[in-house]
Short mmCIF file of C-alpha atoms in Angstrom, two decimals:
data_model
loop_
_atom_site.label_atom_id
_atom_site.label_comp_id
_atom_site.label_asym_id
_atom_site.label_seq_id
_atom_site.Cartn_x
_atom_site.Cartn_y
_atom_site.Cartn_z
CA UNK A 454 0.01 -0.01 0.01
CA UNK A 455 1.75 3.17 -1.20
CA UNK A 456 -0.39 5.40 1.05
CA UNK A 457 1.19 4.14 4.27
CA UNK A 458 4.60 3.32 5.66
CA UNK A 459 6.00 1.66 8.80
CA UNK A 460 9.47 2.03 10.26
CA UNK A 461 11.04 0.37 13.27
CA UNK A 462 14.51 1.06 14.69
CA UNK A 463 16.43 -0.39 17.63
CA UNK A 464 19.92 0.11 19.00
CA UNK A 465 21.88 -0.94 22.07
CA UNK A 466 25.30 -0.54 23.62
CA UNK A 467 27.42 -1.69 26.53
CA UNK A 468 30.36 0.32 27.86
CA UNK A 469 32.89 -0.14 30.66
CA UNK A 470 34.83 2.69 32.23
CA UNK A 471 37.86 3.10 34.46
CA UNK A 472 38.71 6.64 35.45
CA UNK A 473 41.31 7.96 37.89
CA UNK A 474 41.40 11.67 38.84
CA UNK A 475 44.06 13.23 41.02
CA UNK A 476 44.20 16.87 42.05
CA UNK A 477 45.68 19.39 44.42
CA UNK A 478 43.91 22.60 45.43
CA UNK A 479 45.18 25.41 47.63
CA UNK A 480 43.34 28.47 48.94
CA UNK A 481 44.91 31.65 50.25
CA UNK A 482 43.34 34.47 52.27
CA UNK A 483 45.00 37.88 52.40
CA UNK A 484 48.13 36.31 50.95
CA UNK A 485 48.31 33.68 53.68
CA UNK A 486 47.72 29.95 53.29
CA UNK A 487 44.21 29.03 54.39
CA UNK A 488 43.38 25.50 53.22
CA UNK A 489 44.32 22.77 50.78
CA UNK A 490 42.98 19.50 49.45
CA UNK A 491 44.91 16.63 47.90
CA UNK A 492 42.60 13.97 46.44
CA UNK A 493 42.57 10.84 44.32
CA UNK A 494 39.33 9.40 42.96
CA UNK A 495 39.23 6.00 41.24
CA UNK A 496 35.97 5.07 39.49
CA UNK A 497 35.08 1.78 37.81
CA UNK A 498 31.76 0.97 36.22
CA UNK A 499 29.68 -0.16 33.28
CA UNK A 500 26.64 1.15 31.46
CA UNK A 501 24.12 -0.55 29.17
CA UNK A 502 21.70 1.28 26.86
CA UNK A 503 18.79 0.26 24.68
CA UNK A 504 16.62 2.45 22.45
CA UNK A 505 13.75 1.62 20.15
CA UNK A 506 11.35 3.64 17.99
CA UNK A 507 8.30 2.93 15.85
CA UNK A 508 6.74 5.19 13.16
CA UNK A 509 3.49 4.75 11.26
CA UNK A 510 2.47 7.22 8.49
CA UNK A 511 -0.75 7.19 6.50
CA UNK A 512 -1.86 9.49 3.67
CA UNK A 513 -5.64 10.02 3.76
CA UNK A 514 -6.87 10.71 0.25
CA UNK A 515 -6.46 14.44 -0.31
CA UNK A 516 -2.82 15.56 -0.81
CA UNK A 517 -1.43 16.94 2.44
CA UNK A 518 -3.91 15.09 4.67
CA UNK A 519 -1.65 12.83 6.73
CA UNK A 520 -1.95 10.89 9.97
CA UNK A 521 1.23 9.95 11.84
CA UNK A 522 1.79 7.86 14.97
CA UNK A 523 5.15 7.25 16.54
CA UNK A 524 6.45 5.75 19.78
CA UNK A 525 9.83 5.50 21.46
CA UNK A 526 11.32 3.51 24.32
CA UNK A 527 14.65 3.73 26.13
CA UNK A 528 16.49 2.02 28.99
CA UNK A 529 19.69 2.98 30.85
CA UNK A 530 21.51 1.01 33.53
CA UNK A 531 24.63 2.51 35.12
CA UNK A 532 26.68 0.82 37.85
CA UNK A 533 29.68 2.48 39.47
CA UNK A 534 32.12 1.86 42.30
CA UNK A 535 34.31 4.72 43.47
CA UNK A 536 37.19 5.05 45.93
CA UNK A 537 37.81 8.48 47.42
CA UNK A 538 41.13 9.22 49.05
CA UNK A 539 41.70 12.79 50.20
CA UNK A 540 43.81 14.79 52.63
CA UNK A 541 42.23 18.13 53.57
CA UNK A 542 43.90 20.89 55.54
CA UNK A 543 41.67 23.65 56.93
CA UNK A 544 43.50 26.28 58.98
CA UNK A 545 46.22 23.80 60.07
CA UNK A 546 43.67 21.10 60.93
CA UNK A 547 44.39 17.92 58.97
CA UNK A 548 41.46 15.70 57.96
CA UNK A 549 41.96 12.43 56.11
CA UNK A 550 39.13 10.91 54.08
CA UNK A 551 39.17 7.31 52.83
CA UNK A 552 35.85 6.18 51.45
CA UNK A 553 34.24 3.62 49.15
CA UNK A 554 30.99 4.41 47.31
CA UNK A 555 28.67 2.38 45.08
CA UNK A 556 26.10 3.89 42.73
CA UNK A 557 23.25 2.22 40.85
CA UNK A 558 21.32 4.41 38.40
CA UNK A 559 18.47 2.96 36.34
CA UNK A 560 16.14 4.90 34.05
CA UNK A 561 13.43 4.15 31.52
CA UNK A 562 11.62 6.44 29.07
CA UNK A 563 8.43 5.91 27.11
CA UNK A 564 7.02 8.36 24.57
CA UNK A 565 4.23 8.53 22.03
CA UNK A 566 2.92 11.13 19.59
CA UNK A 567 -0.11 11.41 17.32
CA UNK A 568 -0.33 14.05 14.61
CA UNK A 569 -2.81 14.98 11.90
CA UNK A 570 -2.46 17.55 9.14
CA UNK A 571 -5.33 19.04 7.11
CA UNK A 572 -4.60 21.00 3.91
CA UNK A 573 -6.22 24.42 3.54
CA UNK A 574 -4.76 24.93 0.08
CA UNK A 575 -1.93 23.54 -2.03
CA UNK A 576 0.65 25.29 0.16
CA UNK A 577 -0.94 25.75 3.60
CA UNK A 578 -1.92 23.29 6.31
CA UNK A 579 -3.34 23.03 9.79
CA UNK A 580 -1.69 20.57 12.12
CA UNK A 581 -2.72 19.04 15.45
CA UNK A 582 -0.43 17.00 17.66
CA UNK A 583 -0.71 15.15 20.95
CA UNK A 584 2.42 13.97 22.78
CA UNK A 585 2.92 11.83 25.87
CA UNK A 586 6.21 11.23 27.68
CA UNK A 587 7.14 9.38 30.83
CA UNK A 588 10.63 9.28 32.35
CA UNK A 589 11.32 7.11 35.39
CA UNK A 590 14.57 6.99 37.33
CA UNK A 591 15.82 5.06 40.34
CA UNK A 592 19.07 5.96 42.01
CA UNK A 593 20.81 4.33 44.95
CA UNK A 594 24.09 5.29 46.58
CA UNK A 595 25.90 3.64 49.50
CA UNK A 596 28.97 5.11 51.14
CA UNK A 597 31.37 3.44 53.54
CA UNK A 598 34.12 5.09 55.59
CA UNK A 599 37.29 3.02 55.76
CA UNK A 600 39.11 3.03 59.13
CA UNK A 601 41.75 0.48 60.08
CA UNK A 602 40.85 -1.44 56.95
CA UNK A 603 37.22 -1.90 58.05
CA UNK A 604 34.22 -0.32 56.25
CA UNK A 605 31.62 1.59 58.28
CA UNK A 606 28.33 2.57 56.67
CA UNK A 607 27.88 6.34 56.28
CA UNK A 608 24.15 7.19 56.24
CA UNK A 609 24.76 10.93 55.60
CA UNK A 610 26.20 10.12 52.16
CA UNK A 611 23.88 7.22 51.35
CA UNK A 612 20.40 7.35 49.94
CA UNK A 613 17.87 5.87 47.56
CA UNK A 614 15.81 8.18 45.38
CA UNK A 615 13.20 7.57 42.68
CA UNK A 616 11.51 10.05 40.34
CA UNK A 617 8.62 9.77 37.89
CA UNK A 618 8.13 12.63 35.41
CA UNK A 619 5.12 12.54 33.05
CA UNK A 620 3.74 15.11 30.65
CA UNK A 621 0.85 15.49 28.19
CA UNK A 622 1.15 18.10 25.44
CA UNK A 623 -1.55 19.34 23.07
CA UNK A 624 -0.39 21.41 20.10
CA UNK A 625 -2.09 23.21 17.24
CA UNK A 626 -0.22 24.87 14.39
CA UNK A 627 -0.31 26.46 10.97
CA UNK A 628 2.20 25.81 8.16
CA UNK A 629 2.53 27.63 4.84
CA UNK A 630 5.11 27.02 2.10
CA UNK A 631 5.74 29.57 -0.65
CA UNK A 632 8.20 29.64 -3.53
CA UNK A 633 10.79 31.55 -1.52
CA UNK A 634 9.52 31.53 2.05
CA UNK A 635 7.85 29.26 4.58
CA UNK A 636 6.32 29.79 8.00
CA UNK A 637 5.29 27.59 10.89
CA UNK A 638 3.42 28.97 13.90
CA UNK A 639 2.04 26.93 16.78
CA UNK A 640 0.93 27.00 20.39
CA UNK A 641 1.00 24.09 22.80
CA UNK A 642 -0.36 23.47 26.28
CA UNK A 643 1.69 21.12 28.42
CA UNK A 644 0.66 19.54 31.71
CA UNK A 645 3.46 17.83 33.64
CA UNK A 646 3.60 15.88 36.90
CA UNK A 647 6.74 15.15 38.91
CA UNK A 648 6.65 12.57 41.69
CA UNK A 649 9.67 11.65 43.79
CA UNK A 650 10.39 9.33 46.69
CA UNK A 651 13.29 9.93 49.06
CA UNK A 652 13.60 6.58 50.80
CA UNK A 653 16.05 7.39 53.59
CA UNK A 654 14.03 10.39 54.79
CA UNK A 655 10.65 8.81 54.02
CA UNK A 656 9.78 11.92 52.00
CA UNK A 657 7.45 12.15 48.99
CA UNK A 658 7.63 14.87 46.34
CA UNK A 659 4.54 15.76 44.32
CA UNK A 660 4.58 18.70 41.88
CA UNK A 661 2.32 19.73 39.01
CA UNK A 662 3.06 22.22 36.24
CA UNK A 663 1.12 23.83 33.38
CA UNK A 664 2.95 25.72 30.66
CA UNK A 665 2.06 27.46 27.43
CA UNK A 666 4.64 26.76 24.70
CA UNK A 667 4.49 29.06 21.66
CA UNK A 668 6.70 28.59 18.58
CA UNK A 669 7.36 30.50 15.38
CA UNK A 670 9.72 29.57 12.54
CA UNK A 671 10.13 31.64 9.36
CA UNK A 672 12.48 30.98 6.48
CA UNK A 673 13.23 33.08 3.37
CA UNK A 674 15.48 31.77 0.59
CA UNK A 675 17.18 34.42 -1.53
CA UNK A 676 18.94 31.85 -3.70
CA UNK A 677 20.47 28.37 -3.35
CA UNK A 678 23.34 29.66 -1.22
CA UNK A 679 21.69 32.47 0.78
CA UNK A 680 18.92 32.04 3.31
CA UNK A 681 17.42 34.04 6.17
CA UNK A 682 15.89 32.21 9.10
CA UNK A 683 14.03 33.20 12.26
CA UNK A 684 13.31 30.53 14.88
CA UNK A 685 11.58 31.05 18.22
CA UNK A 686 10.57 28.13 20.39
CA UNK A 687 9.98 27.30 24.06
CA UNK A 688 10.42 24.06 25.98
CA UNK A 689 10.24 22.54 29.44
CA UNK A 690 13.03 20.28 30.74
CA UNK A 691 12.60 18.27 33.89
CA UNK A 692 15.37 18.19 36.53
CA UNK A 693 17.58 15.10 36.55
CA UNK A 694 17.80 12.64 39.41
CA UNK A 695 21.19 14.02 40.38
CA UNK A 696 19.71 17.53 40.60
CA UNK A 697 16.76 16.41 42.73
CA UNK A 698 18.28 14.04 45.27
CA UNK A 699 19.62 15.67 48.46
CA UNK A 700 22.78 13.52 48.48
CA UNK A 701 26.17 15.05 49.25
CA UNK A 702 28.76 14.67 46.48
CA UNK A 703 32.10 15.03 48.24
CA UNK A 704 34.41 14.04 45.37
CA UNK A 705 35.79 17.59 45.51
CA UNK A 706 35.93 18.86 49.15
CA UNK A 707 36.06 22.49 47.97
CA UNK A 708 32.98 22.08 45.78
CA UNK A 709 30.43 20.07 47.76
CA UNK A 710 27.24 19.46 45.73
CA UNK A 711 23.80 18.66 47.15
CA UNK A 712 20.66 18.27 45.03
CA UNK A 713 17.41 20.15 45.64
CA UNK A 714 14.24 17.97 45.82
CA UNK A 715 12.07 21.11 45.38
CA UNK A 716 13.71 22.08 42.09
CA UNK A 717 11.19 23.03 39.38
CA UNK A 718 11.47 22.10 35.68
CA UNK A 719 13.37 24.50 33.46
CA UNK A 720 11.25 26.70 31.17
CA UNK A 721 13.04 28.39 28.30
#
């Protein structure tokens, strides 16, 4: 049937890593030595990835009248083990850190989109789209302080965190193609929900967001080698698990990082 087409794609990968980072930092205050940090971080791990997509396209009689359905699926699995060895000096106080950390980071994504275009003339169309996306992540970190060769569990640097981000987006747009110029204008309404579970603190995160997402793209072609383009678009990007989880990252003692579970999605 020449009026319809189907496409399926899949890919996967498996990677192993071994990374060693050594560094020395010194801080001075009013020309006098204040603090220093000598550190060595050794990280070993592996990551597996799988992605798949499906596309169905159907022409419905009149030229320009097209229905499209597509879906995507992805999986990520990251496992890491890290050894942290640091000697920190703060105002002549020496602190030695020897630690072992394990990290498990799993994520899945599922997306689907339906679109329909209706011709108004030979060169102009109305388009409607509906999109659904769900991103789930589970992160677990365990840290152990090493003293006299024996590991001791460190609850302050250990945690388990899961997040579930889902959005629905409805979009309506207009497209026109001329001999030298083309234009696409649209507006979308997106409803998103972010749920998180901080296991160690028995804390639940529930956030809801509604955003209006306008877009405008205009293109004018002077000749085959000269073109003028204007592109304006907006999007919403959810925070990552690392940005949300309130876990201390002490790989660099002078740049301690802690996530914010109340972080809102980025709108730009």
